[in-house]
Structures are given as C-alpha cells and as structure tokens.
Amino acid sequence: MKATIKTFCFALSLLALQMGAAQAQDMSAADKQAMLENILQSDKNNDGAISRSEFETLIKMNADDNLGRAAMVKRMGAYDAAFGRIDGNGDGFLTQEEMKALAEERQG
Ligand SMILES: [Ca+2]
Ligand SMILES: [Ca+2]
C-alpha cells in the first residue's frame, strides 16, 4: 500500500480546509467520509500534494457528492480562482502547509 500516514494526514488537512469552520458542524459523518475518500482518490500520484489537475478532479468529485462549496466552484468554473487562493507560493501545488494556512483563516 502506498497510501501512507503522510497521505492520510494530508487528506485530513484538506478535509478541514474544505469544510470550513461553520460547515464542519453541518456535515454528516457520511459526508465527511465521502470527502475524505475523494481527497485520497484525487491525489493520484500519492505525493501528498494536490496539483491543479488533481484539484479539478477533487472539486468535480466533491460537487457530485454535493460537498462543501465544490458545486459552486464547478458551476462557476472557478477552479483557477479557488486553486490560486490556496496555492500561497504559486508553484502549482497545494501542500499541507498551504492548506493549513487557509484552514486557519477565519472569514468575517
Ligand atoms: Ca498529487
Ligand atoms: Ca504551493
């Protein structure tokens, strides 16, 4: 198995990011599980980071499952905007650190 603890921790950080503080309380356990599975599946090369193409896959899977804000991003085709907002250093990959930074951002 190549799905290591590193990958799992990465998935959890992304999960926290996508749920957001308020949405976390509204998501059912089934929804959380579905999103976690989507995250693990979207990191196709298991490098612990989400590339731009992997991100689009993830958003589409989440949108199909009606998770978080993914449906809105998909409907608007706002992949670049959503990705760019998370990719703090602009290198084209979403790392754990970047997703933690965004997850810790409080809106409003
Ligand atoms: Ca990857
Ligand atoms: Ca980056």
PDB file of N, CA and C and ligand atoms in Angstrom:
ATOM      1  N   MET A   1       0.836  -1.212   0.000  1.00  0.00           N
ATOM      2  CA  MET A   1       0.000   0.000   0.000  1.00  0.00           C
ATOM      3  C   MET A   1       0.861   1.248   0.000  1.00  0.00           C
ATOM      4  N   LYS A   2       0.601   2.120  -0.917  1.00  0.00           N
ATOM      5  CA  LYS A   2       1.346   3.373  -0.971  1.00  0.00           C
ATOM      6  C   LYS A   2       0.619   4.488  -0.253  1.00  0.00           C
ATOM      7  N   ALA A   3      -0.640   4.240   0.102  1.00  0.00           N
ATOM      8  CA  ALA A   3      -1.390   5.263   0.833  1.00  0.00           C
ATOM      9  C   ALA A   3      -0.889   5.286   2.268  1.00  0.00           C
ATOM     10  N   THR A   4       0.049   6.156   2.522  1.00  0.00           N
ATOM     11  CA  THR A   4       0.739   6.174   3.802  1.00  0.00           C
ATOM     12  C   THR A   4       0.068   7.107   4.791  1.00  0.00           C
ATOM     13  N   ILE A   5       0.628   7.130   5.991  1.00  0.00           N
ATOM     14  CA  ILE A   5       0.136   8.049   7.014  1.00  0.00           C
ATOM     15  C   ILE A   5       0.266   9.490   6.531  1.00  0.00           C
ATOM     16  N   LYS A   6       1.340   9.763   5.802  1.00  0.00           N
ATOM     17  CA  LYS A   6       1.541  11.107   5.271  1.00  0.00           C
ATOM     18  C   LYS A   6       0.351  11.504   4.407  1.00  0.00           C
ATOM     19  N   THR A   7      -0.062  10.595   3.560  1.00  0.00           N
ATOM     20  CA  THR A   7      -1.199  10.871   2.694  1.00  0.00           C
ATOM     21  C   THR A   7      -2.461  11.075   3.510  1.00  0.00           C
ATOM     22  N   PHE A   8      -2.600  10.286   4.535  1.00  0.00           N
ATOM     23  CA  PHE A   8      -3.790  10.381   5.362  1.00  0.00           C
ATOM     24  C   PHE A   8      -3.859  11.715   6.089  1.00  0.00           C
ATOM     25  N   CYS A   9      -2.715  12.155   6.634  1.00  0.00           N
ATOM     26  CA  CYS A   9      -2.667  13.444   7.324  1.00  0.00           C
ATOM     27  C   CYS A   9      -2.965  14.570   6.346  1.00  0.00           C
ATOM     28  N   PHE A  10      -2.429  14.444   5.155  1.00  0.00           N
ATOM     29  CA  PHE A  10      -2.689  15.426   4.114  1.00  0.00           C
ATOM     30  C   PHE A  10      -4.181  15.502   3.824  1.00  0.00           C
ATOM     31  N   ALA A  11      -4.800  14.350   3.739  1.00  0.00           N
ATOM     32  CA  ALA A  11      -6.229  14.311   3.453  1.00  0.00           C
ATOM     33  C   ALA A  11      -7.020  14.980   4.567  1.00  0.00           C
ATOM     34  N   LEU A  12      -6.628  14.755   5.776  1.00  0.00           N
ATOM     35  CA  LEU A  12      -7.329  15.362   6.894  1.00  0.00           C
ATOM     36  C   LEU A  12      -7.213  16.881   6.869  1.00  0.00           C
ATOM     37  N   SER A  13      -6.033  17.391   6.518  1.00  0.00           N
ATOM     38  CA  SER A  13      -5.859  18.841   6.483  1.00  0.00           C
ATOM     39  C   SER A  13      -6.697  19.440   5.368  1.00  0.00           C
ATOM     40  N   LEU A  14      -6.771  18.738   4.263  1.00  0.00           N
ATOM     41  CA  LEU A  14      -7.593  19.225   3.158  1.00  0.00           C
ATOM     42  C   LEU A  14      -9.070  19.147   3.522  1.00  0.00           C
ATOM     43  N   LEU A  15      -9.407  18.118   4.238  1.00  0.00           N
ATOM     44  CA  LEU A  15     -10.785  17.958   4.695  1.00  0.00           C
ATOM     45  C   LEU A  15     -11.193  19.149   5.557  1.00  0.00           C
ATOM     46  N   ALA A  16     -10.320  19.520   6.479  1.00  0.00           N
ATOM     47  CA  ALA A  16     -10.605  20.650   7.370  1.00  0.00           C
ATOM     48  C   ALA A  16     -10.758  21.929   6.560  1.00  0.00           C
ATOM     49  N   LEU A  17      -9.889  22.071   5.575  1.00  0.00           N
ATOM     50  CA  LEU A  17      -9.940  23.253   4.722  1.00  0.00           C
ATOM     51  C   LEU A  17     -11.275  23.366   4.001  1.00  0.00           C
ATOM     52  N   GLN A  18     -11.695  22.289   3.404  1.00  0.00           N
ATOM     53  CA  GLN A  18     -12.875  22.354   2.559  1.00  0.00           C
ATOM     54  C   GLN A  18     -14.152  22.494   3.361  1.00  0.00           C
ATOM     55  N   MET A  19     -14.152  21.973   4.528  1.00  0.00           N
ATOM     56  CA  MET A  19     -15.365  22.062   5.326  1.00  0.00           C
ATOM     57  C   MET A  19     -15.576  23.479   5.825  1.00  0.00           C
ATOM     58  N   GLY A  20     -14.482  24.117   6.242  1.00  0.00           N
ATOM     59  CA  GLY A  20     -14.613  25.431   6.827  1.00  0.00           C
ATOM     60  C   GLY A  20     -15.166  25.303   8.237  1.00  0.00           C
ATOM     61  N   ALA A  21     -14.988  26.333   9.040  1.00  0.00           N
ATOM     62  CA  ALA A  21     -15.352  26.246  10.451  1.00  0.00           C
ATOM     63  C   ALA A  21     -16.843  26.003  10.644  1.00  0.00           C
ATOM     64  N   ALA A  22     -17.669  26.746   9.928  1.00  0.00           N
ATOM     65  CA  ALA A  22     -19.111  26.645  10.133  1.00  0.00           C
ATOM     66  C   ALA A  22     -19.656  25.355   9.519  1.00  0.00           C
ATOM     67  N   GLN A  23     -19.182  25.040   8.317  1.00  0.00           N
ATOM     68  CA  GLN A  23     -19.710  23.883   7.617  1.00  0.00           C
ATOM     69  C   GLN A  23     -19.353  22.579   8.309  1.00  0.00           C
ATOM     70  N   ALA A  24     -18.263  22.589   9.050  1.00  0.00           N
ATOM     71  CA  ALA A  24     -17.818  21.363   9.705  1.00  0.00           C
ATOM     72  C   ALA A  24     -18.911  20.805  10.610  1.00  0.00           C
ATOM     73  N   GLN A  25     -19.638  21.697  11.247  1.00  0.00           N
ATOM     74  CA  GLN A  25     -20.662  21.246  12.183  1.00  0.00           C
ATOM     75  C   GLN A  25     -21.908  20.753  11.448  1.00  0.00           C
ATOM     76  N   ASP A  26     -22.049  21.172  10.205  1.00  0.00           N
ATOM     77  CA  ASP A  26     -23.249  20.815   9.465  1.00  0.00           C
ATOM     78  C   ASP A  26     -23.083  19.517   8.673  1.00  0.00           C
ATOM     79  N   MET A  27     -21.835  19.150   8.411  1.00  0.00           N
ATOM     80  CA  MET A  27     -21.609  17.970   7.588  1.00  0.00           C
ATOM     81  C   MET A  27     -21.865  16.701   8.392  1.00  0.00           C
ATOM     82  N   SER A  28     -22.527  15.781   7.758  1.00  0.00           N
ATOM     83  CA  SER A  28     -22.768  14.497   8.412  1.00  0.00           C
ATOM     84  C   SER A  28     -21.492  13.661   8.358  1.00  0.00           C
ATOM     85  N   ALA A  29     -21.475  12.626   9.163  1.00  0.00           N
ATOM     86  CA  ALA A  29     -20.320  11.725   9.161  1.00  0.00           C
ATOM     87  C   ALA A  29     -20.143  11.090   7.791  1.00  0.00           C
ATOM     88  N   ALA A  30     -21.262  10.810   7.130  1.00  0.00           N
ATOM     89  CA  ALA A  30     -21.193  10.207   5.802  1.00  0.00           C
ATOM     90  C   ALA A  30     -20.571  11.168   4.795  1.00  0.00           C
ATOM     91  N   ASP A  31     -20.936  12.454   4.907  1.00  0.00           N
ATOM     92  CA  ASP A  31     -20.366  13.461   4.016  1.00  0.00           C
ATOM     93  C   ASP A  31     -18.869  13.600   4.236  1.00  0.00           C
ATOM     94  N   LYS A  32     -18.468  13.601   5.494  1.00  0.00           N
ATOM     95  CA  LYS A  32     -17.040  13.722   5.801  1.00  0.00           C
ATOM     96  C   LYS A  32     -16.268  12.541   5.230  1.00  0.00           C
ATOM     97  N   GLN A  33     -16.842  11.380   5.369  1.00  0.00           N
ATOM     98  CA  GLN A  33     -16.191  10.182   4.850  1.00  0.00           C
ATOM     99  C   GLN A  33     -16.089  10.249   3.331  1.00  0.00           C
ATOM    100  N   ALA A  34     -17.158  10.726   2.696  1.00  0.00           N
ATOM    101  CA  ALA A  34     -17.173  10.833   1.239  1.00  0.00           C
ATOM    102  C   ALA A  34     -16.094  11.804   0.771  1.00  0.00           C
ATOM    103  N   MET A  35     -15.962  12.926   1.472  1.00  0.00           N
ATOM    104  CA  MET A  35     -14.960  13.911   1.074  1.00  0.00           C
ATOM    105  C   MET A  35     -13.555  13.369   1.275  1.00  0.00           C
ATOM    106  N   LEU A  36     -13.359  12.669   2.378  1.00  0.00           N
ATOM    107  CA  LEU A  36     -12.041  12.094   2.653  1.00  0.00           C
ATOM    108  C   LEU A  36     -11.648  11.122   1.553  1.00  0.00           C
ATOM    109  N   GLU A  37     -12.595  10.315   1.125  1.00  0.00           N
ATOM    110  CA  GLU A  37     -12.317   9.355   0.056  1.00  0.00           C
ATOM    111  C   GLU A  37     -12.006  10.078  -1.252  1.00  0.00           C
ATOM    112  N   ASN A  38     -12.725  11.180  -1.507  1.00  0.00           N
ATOM    113  CA  ASN A  38     -12.467  11.948  -2.719  1.00  0.00           C
ATOM    114  C   ASN A  38     -11.060  12.550  -2.697  1.00  0.00           C
ATOM    115  N   ILE A  39     -10.657  13.034  -1.536  1.00  0.00           N
ATOM    116  CA  ILE A  39      -9.324  13.633  -1.415  1.00  0.00           C
ATOM    117  C   ILE A  39      -8.250  12.594  -1.683  1.00  0.00           C
ATOM    118  N   LEU A  40      -8.402  11.433  -1.070  1.00  0.00           N
ATOM    119  CA  LEU A  40      -7.405  10.384  -1.257  1.00  0.00           C
ATOM    120  C   LEU A  40      -7.345   9.951  -2.713  1.00  0.00           C
ATOM    121  N   GLN A  41      -8.518   9.881  -3.349  1.00  0.00           N
ATOM    122  CA  GLN A  41      -8.552   9.471  -4.759  1.00  0.00           C
ATOM    123  C   GLN A  41      -7.970  10.535  -5.671  1.00  0.00           C
ATOM    124  N   SER A  42      -8.159  11.791  -5.310  1.00  0.00           N
ATOM    125  CA  SER A  42      -7.720  12.864  -6.206  1.00  0.00           C
ATOM    126  C   SER A  42      -6.202  13.010  -6.218  1.00  0.00           C
ATOM    127  N   ASP A  43      -5.530  12.611  -5.143  1.00  0.00           N
ATOM    128  CA  ASP A  43      -4.062  12.658  -5.138  1.00  0.00           C
ATOM    129  C   ASP A  43      -3.537  11.410  -5.839  1.00  0.00           C
ATOM    130  N   LYS A  44      -3.619  11.465  -7.163  1.00  0.00           N
ATOM    131  CA  LYS A  44      -3.398  10.252  -7.943  1.00  0.00           C
ATOM    132  C   LYS A  44      -1.978   9.729  -7.861  1.00  0.00           C
ATOM    133  N   ASN A  45      -1.000  10.619  -7.721  1.00  0.00           N
ATOM    134  CA  ASN A  45       0.384  10.138  -7.656  1.00  0.00           C
ATOM    135  C   ASN A  45       0.877   9.981  -6.221  1.00  0.00           C
ATOM    136  N   ASN A  46      -0.020  10.163  -5.255  1.00  0.00           N
ATOM    137  CA  ASN A  46       0.314   9.942  -3.841  1.00  0.00           C
ATOM    138  C   ASN A  46       1.552  10.699  -3.392  1.00  0.00           C
ATOM    139  N   ASP A  47       1.713  11.924  -3.873  1.00  0.00           N
ATOM    140  CA  ASP A  47       2.878  12.702  -3.441  1.00  0.00           C
ATOM    141  C   ASP A  47       2.537  13.624  -2.272  1.00  0.00           C
ATOM    142  N   GLY A  48       1.311  13.539  -1.799  1.00  0.00           N
ATOM    143  CA  GLY A  48       0.934  14.337  -0.641  1.00  0.00           C
ATOM    144  C   GLY A  48       0.606  15.770  -0.975  1.00  0.00           C
ATOM    145  N   ALA A  49       0.568  16.103  -2.261  1.00  0.00           N
ATOM    146  CA  ALA A  49       0.190  17.441  -2.682  1.00  0.00           C
ATOM    147  C   ALA A  49      -0.856  17.332  -3.791  1.00  0.00           C
ATOM    148  N   ILE A  50      -1.665  18.366  -3.926  1.00  0.00           N
ATOM    149  CA  ILE A  50      -2.690  18.373  -4.963  1.00  0.00           C
ATOM    150  C   ILE A  50      -2.265  19.322  -6.082  1.00  0.00           C
ATOM    151  N   SER A  51      -2.109  18.769  -7.272  1.00  0.00           N
ATOM    152  CA  SER A  51      -1.763  19.589  -8.428  1.00  0.00           C
ATOM    153  C   SER A  51      -3.033  20.243  -8.964  1.00  0.00           C
ATOM    154  N   ARG A  52      -2.869  21.142  -9.917  1.00  0.00           N
ATOM    155  CA  ARG A  52      -4.016  21.840 -10.487  1.00  0.00           C
ATOM    156  C   ARG A  52      -5.001  20.849 -11.119  1.00  0.00           C
ATOM    157  N   SER A  53      -4.473  19.847 -11.823  1.00  0.00           N
ATOM    158  CA  SER A  53      -5.379  18.875 -12.462  1.00  0.00           C
ATOM    159  C   SER A  53      -6.022  17.972 -11.415  1.00  0.00           C
ATOM    160  N   GLU A  54      -5.265  17.628 -10.386  1.00  0.00           N
ATOM    161  CA  GLU A  54      -5.839  16.813  -9.315  1.00  0.00           C
ATOM    162  C   GLU A  54      -6.921  17.600  -8.579  1.00  0.00           C
ATOM    163  N   PHE A  55      -6.694  18.892  -8.460  1.00  0.00           N
ATOM    164  CA  PHE A  55      -7.656  19.750  -7.766  1.00  0.00           C
ATOM    165  C   PHE A  55      -8.990  19.780  -8.510  1.00  0.00           C
ATOM    166  N   GLU A  56      -8.919  19.871  -9.817  1.00  0.00           N
ATOM    167  CA  GLU A  56     -10.149  19.890 -10.610  1.00  0.00           C
ATOM    168  C   GLU A  56     -10.908  18.577 -10.449  1.00  0.00           C
ATOM    169  N   THR A  57     -10.175  17.479 -10.423  1.00  0.00           N
ATOM    170  CA  THR A  57     -10.789  16.176 -10.183  1.00  0.00           C
ATOM    171  C   THR A  57     -11.477  16.152  -8.830  1.00  0.00           C
ATOM    172  N   LEU A  58     -10.792  16.675  -7.832  1.00  0.00           N
ATOM    173  CA  LEU A  58     -11.339  16.677  -6.479  1.00  0.00           C
ATOM    174  C   LEU A  58     -12.625  17.508  -6.410  1.00  0.00           C
ATOM    175  N   ILE A  59     -12.594  18.687  -7.014  1.00  0.00           N
ATOM    176  CA  ILE A  59     -13.778  19.554  -6.994  1.00  0.00           C
ATOM    177  C   ILE A  59     -14.965  18.868  -7.672  1.00  0.00           C
ATOM    178  N   LYS A  60     -14.697  18.224  -8.788  1.00  0.00           N
ATOM    179  CA  LYS A  60     -15.779  17.552  -9.511  1.00  0.00           C
ATOM    180  C   LYS A  60     -16.360  16.401  -8.697  1.00  0.00           C
ATOM    181  N   MET A  61     -15.491  15.664  -8.040  1.00  0.00           N
ATOM    182  CA  MET A  61     -15.984  14.554  -7.200  1.00  0.00           C
ATOM    183  C   MET A  61     -16.788  15.100  -6.030  1.00  0.00           C
ATOM    184  N   ASN A  62     -16.279  16.154  -5.414  1.00  0.00           N
ATOM    185  CA  ASN A  62     -16.998  16.749  -4.288  1.00  0.00           C
ATOM    186  C   ASN A  62     -18.327  17.349  -4.741  1.00  0.00           C
ATOM    187  N   ALA A  63     -18.339  17.943  -5.919  1.00  0.00           N
ATOM    188  CA  ALA A  63     -19.569  18.534  -6.439  1.00  0.00           C
ATOM    189  C   ALA A  63     -20.617  17.446  -6.694  1.00  0.00           C
ATOM    190  N   ASP A  64     -20.156  16.327  -7.231  1.00  0.00           N
ATOM    191  CA  ASP A  64     -21.076  15.213  -7.484  1.00  0.00           C
ATOM    192  C   ASP A  64     -21.696  14.715  -6.181  1.00  0.00           C
ATOM    193  N   ASP A  65     -20.916  14.815  -5.109  1.00  0.00           N
ATOM    194  CA  ASP A  65     -21.407  14.369  -3.802  1.00  0.00           C
ATOM    195  C   ASP A  65     -22.045  15.517  -3.019  1.00  0.00           C
ATOM    196  N   ASN A  66     -22.107  16.698  -3.661  1.00  0.00           N
ATOM    197  CA  ASN A  66     -22.701  17.877  -3.025  1.00  0.00           C
ATOM    198  C   ASN A  66     -22.022  18.212  -1.698  1.00  0.00           C
ATOM    199  N   LEU A  67     -20.684  18.263  -1.753  1.00  0.00           N
ATOM    200  CA  LEU A  67     -19.906  18.520  -0.543  1.00  0.00           C
ATOM    201  C   LEU A  67     -19.355  19.937  -0.557  1.00  0.00           C
ATOM    202  N   GLY A  68     -19.477  20.611   0.581  1.00  0.00           N
ATOM    203  CA  GLY A  68     -18.884  21.935   0.739  1.00  0.00           C
ATOM    204  C   GLY A  68     -19.312  22.899  -0.348  1.00  0.00           C
ATOM    205  N   ARG A  69     -18.327  23.702  -0.795  1.00  0.00           N
ATOM    206  CA  ARG A  69     -18.612  24.695  -1.829  1.00  0.00           C
ATOM    207  C   ARG A  69     -18.208  24.226  -3.210  1.00  0.00           C
ATOM    208  N   ALA A  70     -17.923  22.940  -3.328  1.00  0.00           N
ATOM    209  CA  ALA A  70     -17.397  22.415  -4.582  1.00  0.00           C
ATOM    210  C   ALA A  70     -18.370  22.622  -5.739  1.00  0.00           C
ATOM    211  N   ALA A  71     -19.677  22.438  -5.474  1.00  0.00           N
ATOM    212  CA  ALA A  71     -20.666  22.590  -6.543  1.00  0.00           C
ATOM    213  C   ALA A  71     -20.646  24.003  -7.105  1.00  0.00           C
ATOM    214  N   MET A  72     -20.475  24.968  -6.221  1.00  0.00           N
ATOM    215  CA  MET A  72     -20.442  26.366  -6.660  1.00  0.00           C
ATOM    216  C   MET A  72     -19.199  26.629  -7.512  1.00  0.00           C
ATOM    217  N   VAL A  73     -18.057  26.099  -7.055  1.00  0.00           N
ATOM    218  CA  VAL A  73     -16.817  26.275  -7.811  1.00  0.00           C
ATOM    219  C   VAL A  73     -16.960  25.649  -9.193  1.00  0.00           C
ATOM    220  N   LYS A  74     -17.546  24.448  -9.237  1.00  0.00           N
ATOM    221  CA  LYS A  74     -17.711  23.750 -10.508  1.00  0.00           C
ATOM    222  C   LYS A  74     -18.648  24.514 -11.424  1.00  0.00           C
ATOM    223  N   ARG A  75     -19.775  24.978 -10.880  1.00  0.00           N
ATOM    224  CA  ARG A  75     -20.776  25.679 -11.675  1.00  0.00           C
ATOM    225  C   ARG A  75     -20.191  26.940 -12.294  1.00  0.00           C
ATOM    226  N   MET A  76     -19.384  27.625 -11.513  1.00  0.00           N
ATOM    227  CA  MET A  76     -18.791  28.876 -11.989  1.00  0.00           C
ATOM    228  C   MET A  76     -17.516  28.635 -12.794  1.00  0.00           C
ATOM    229  N   GLY A  77     -17.045  27.379 -12.787  1.00  0.00           N
ATOM    230  CA  GLY A  77     -15.783  27.098 -13.467  1.00  0.00           C
ATOM    231  C   GLY A  77     -14.625  27.829 -12.823  1.00  0.00           C
ATOM    232  N   ALA A  78     -14.732  28.042 -11.517  1.00  0.00           N
ATOM    233  CA  ALA A  78     -13.769  28.887 -10.806  1.00  0.00           C
ATOM    234  C   ALA A  78     -12.609  28.074 -10.231  1.00  0.00           C
ATOM    235  N   TYR A  79     -12.158  27.087 -10.988  1.00  0.00           N
ATOM    236  CA  TYR A  79     -11.072  26.244 -10.486  1.00  0.00           C
ATOM    237  C   TYR A  79      -9.798  27.053 -10.257  1.00  0.00           C
ATOM    238  N   ASP A  80      -9.457  27.877 -11.236  1.00  0.00           N
ATOM    239  CA  ASP A  80      -8.216  28.649 -11.117  1.00  0.00           C
ATOM    240  C   ASP A  80      -8.262  29.579  -9.913  1.00  0.00           C
ATOM    241  N   ALA A  81      -9.398  30.235  -9.725  1.00  0.00           N
ATOM    242  CA  ALA A  81      -9.524  31.164  -8.608  1.00  0.00           C
ATOM    243  C   ALA A  81      -9.432  30.435  -7.280  1.00  0.00           C
ATOM    244  N   ALA A  82     -10.133  29.314  -7.194  1.00  0.00           N
ATOM    245  CA  ALA A  82     -10.123  28.549  -5.948  1.00  0.00           C
ATOM    246  C   ALA A  82      -8.729  27.979  -5.675  1.00  0.00           C
ATOM    247  N   PHE A  83      -8.112  27.473  -6.727  1.00  0.00           N
ATOM    248  CA  PHE A  83      -6.772  26.887  -6.578  1.00  0.00           C
ATOM    249  C   PHE A  83      -5.755  27.960  -6.197  1.00  0.00           C
ATOM    250  N   GLY A  84      -5.824  29.077  -6.911  1.00  0.00           N
ATOM    251  CA  GLY A  84      -4.869  30.160  -6.679  1.00  0.00           C
ATOM    252  C   GLY A  84      -4.955  30.724  -5.274  1.00  0.00           C
ATOM    253  N   ARG A  85      -6.151  30.691  -4.727  1.00  0.00           N
ATOM    254  CA  ARG A  85      -6.347  31.227  -3.390  1.00  0.00           C
ATOM    255  C   ARG A  85      -5.639  30.355  -2.344  1.00  0.00           C
ATOM    256  N   ILE A  86      -5.604  29.065  -2.620  1.00  0.00           N
ATOM    257  CA  ILE A  86      -4.977  28.139  -1.677  1.00  0.00           C
ATOM    258  C   ILE A  86      -3.471  28.042  -1.918  1.00  0.00           C
ATOM    259  N   ASP A  87      -3.067  28.132  -3.210  1.00  0.00           N
ATOM    260  CA  ASP A  87      -1.657  27.972  -3.568  1.00  0.00           C
ATOM    261  C   ASP A  87      -0.896  29.259  -3.242  1.00  0.00           C
ATOM    262  N   GLY A  88      -0.516  29.386  -1.985  1.00  0.00           N
ATOM    263  CA  GLY A  88       0.084  30.633  -1.490  1.00  0.00           C
ATOM    264  C   GLY A  88       1.362  31.035  -2.206  1.00  0.00           C
ATOM    265  N   ASN A  89       2.232  30.073  -2.550  1.00  0.00           N
ATOM    266  CA  ASN A  89       3.503  30.428  -3.180  1.00  0.00           C
ATOM    267  C   ASN A  89       3.449  30.302  -4.699  1.00  0.00           C
ATOM    268  N   GLY A  90       2.271  29.950  -5.223  1.00  0.00           N
ATOM    269  CA  GLY A  90       2.081  29.959  -6.671  1.00  0.00           C
ATOM    270  C   GLY A  90       2.910  28.944  -7.436  1.00  0.00           C
ATOM    271  N   ASP A  91       3.271  27.831  -6.805  1.00  0.00           N
ATOM    272  CA  ASP A  91       4.092  26.850  -7.519  1.00  0.00           C
ATOM    273  C   ASP A  91       3.252  25.789  -8.231  1.00  0.00           C
ATOM    274  N   GLY A  92       1.934  25.909  -8.130  1.00  0.00           N
ATOM    275  CA  GLY A  92       1.080  24.987  -8.856  1.00  0.00           C
ATOM    276  C   GLY A  92       0.734  23.723  -8.095  1.00  0.00           C
ATOM    277  N   PHE A  93       1.120  23.668  -6.823  1.00  0.00           N
ATOM    278  CA  PHE A  93       0.780  22.512  -5.989  1.00  0.00           C
ATOM    279  C   PHE A  93       0.249  22.993  -4.644  1.00  0.00           C
ATOM    280  N   LEU A  94      -0.754  22.301  -4.169  1.00  0.00           N
ATOM    281  CA  LEU A  94      -1.282  22.613  -2.850  1.00  0.00           C
ATOM    282  C   LEU A  94      -0.641  21.671  -1.838  1.00  0.00           C
ATOM    283  N   THR A  95       0.162  22.263  -0.966  1.00  0.00           N
ATOM    284  CA  THR A  95       0.828  21.455   0.056  1.00  0.00           C
ATOM    285  C   THR A  95       0.024  21.468   1.346  1.00  0.00           C
ATOM    286  N   GLN A  96       0.436  20.613   2.258  1.00  0.00           N
ATOM    287  CA  GLN A  96      -0.226  20.589   3.557  1.00  0.00           C
ATOM    288  C   GLN A  96      -0.133  21.941   4.243  1.00  0.00           C
ATOM    289  N   GLU A  97       1.053  22.571   4.162  1.00  0.00           N
ATOM    290  CA  GLU A  97       1.252  23.851   4.839  1.00  0.00           C
ATOM    291  C   GLU A  97       0.292  24.905   4.300  1.00  0.00           C
ATOM    292  N   GLU A  98       0.151  24.939   2.992  1.00  0.00           N
ATOM    293  CA  GLU A  98      -0.737  25.941   2.394  1.00  0.00           C
ATOM    294  C   GLU A  98      -2.182  25.695   2.791  1.00  0.00           C
ATOM    295  N   MET A  99      -2.556  24.439   2.847  1.00  0.00           N
ATOM    296  CA  MET A  99      -3.945  24.153   3.203  1.00  0.00           C
ATOM    297  C   MET A  99      -4.212  24.412   4.674  1.00  0.00           C
ATOM    298  N   LYS A 100      -3.189  24.184   5.489  1.00  0.00           N
ATOM    299  CA  LYS A 100      -3.341  24.531   6.907  1.00  0.00           C
ATOM    300  C   LYS A 100      -3.515  26.030   7.060  1.00  0.00           C
ATOM    301  N   ALA A 101      -2.706  26.783   6.327  1.00  0.00           N
ATOM    302  CA  ALA A 101      -2.771  28.244   6.422  1.00  0.00           C
ATOM    303  C   ALA A 101      -4.166  28.731   6.052  1.00  0.00           C
ATOM    304  N   LEU A 102      -4.729  28.159   5.019  1.00  0.00           N
ATOM    305  CA  LEU A 102      -6.053  28.587   4.584  1.00  0.00           C
ATOM    306  C   LEU A 102      -7.114  28.126   5.580  1.00  0.00           C
ATOM    307  N   ALA A 103      -6.950  26.926   6.097  1.00  0.00           N
ATOM    308  CA  ALA A 103      -7.926  26.386   7.044  1.00  0.00           C
ATOM    309  C   ALA A 103      -7.972  27.236   8.319  1.00  0.00           C
ATOM    310  N   GLU A 104      -6.820  27.833   8.641  1.00  0.00           N
ATOM    311  CA  GLU A 104      -6.753  28.626   9.865  1.00  0.00           C
ATOM    312  C   GLU A 104      -7.242  30.049   9.649  1.00  0.00           C
ATOM    313  N   GLU A 105      -7.453  30.406   8.391  1.00  0.00           N
ATOM    314  CA  GLU A 105      -8.001  31.722   8.081  1.00  0.00           C
ATOM    315  C   GLU A 105      -9.455  31.777   8.545  1.00  0.00           C
ATOM    316  N   ARG A 106      -9.781  32.813   9.219  1.00  0.00           N
ATOM    317  CA  ARG A 106     -11.172  32.968   9.637  1.00  0.00           C
ATOM    318  C   ARG A 106     -11.829  34.026   8.768  1.00  0.00           C
ATOM    319  N   GLN A 107     -12.969  33.690   8.234  1.00  0.00           N
ATOM    320  CA  GLN A 107     -13.675  34.649   7.393  1.00  0.00           C
ATOM    321  C   GLN A 107     -14.665  35.434   8.238  1.00  0.00           C
ATOM    322  N   GLY A 108     -14.827  36.695   7.860  1.00  0.00           N
ATOM    323  CA  GLY A 108     -15.757  37.559   8.596  1.00  0.00           C
ATOM    324  C   GLY A 108     -15.085  37.989   9.834  1.00  0.00           C
TER     325      GLY A 108
HETATM  326 CA    CA B   1      -0.584  14.657  -6.122  1.00  0.00          CA
HETATM  327 CA    CA B   2       2.097  25.862  -3.455  1.00  0.00          CA
END
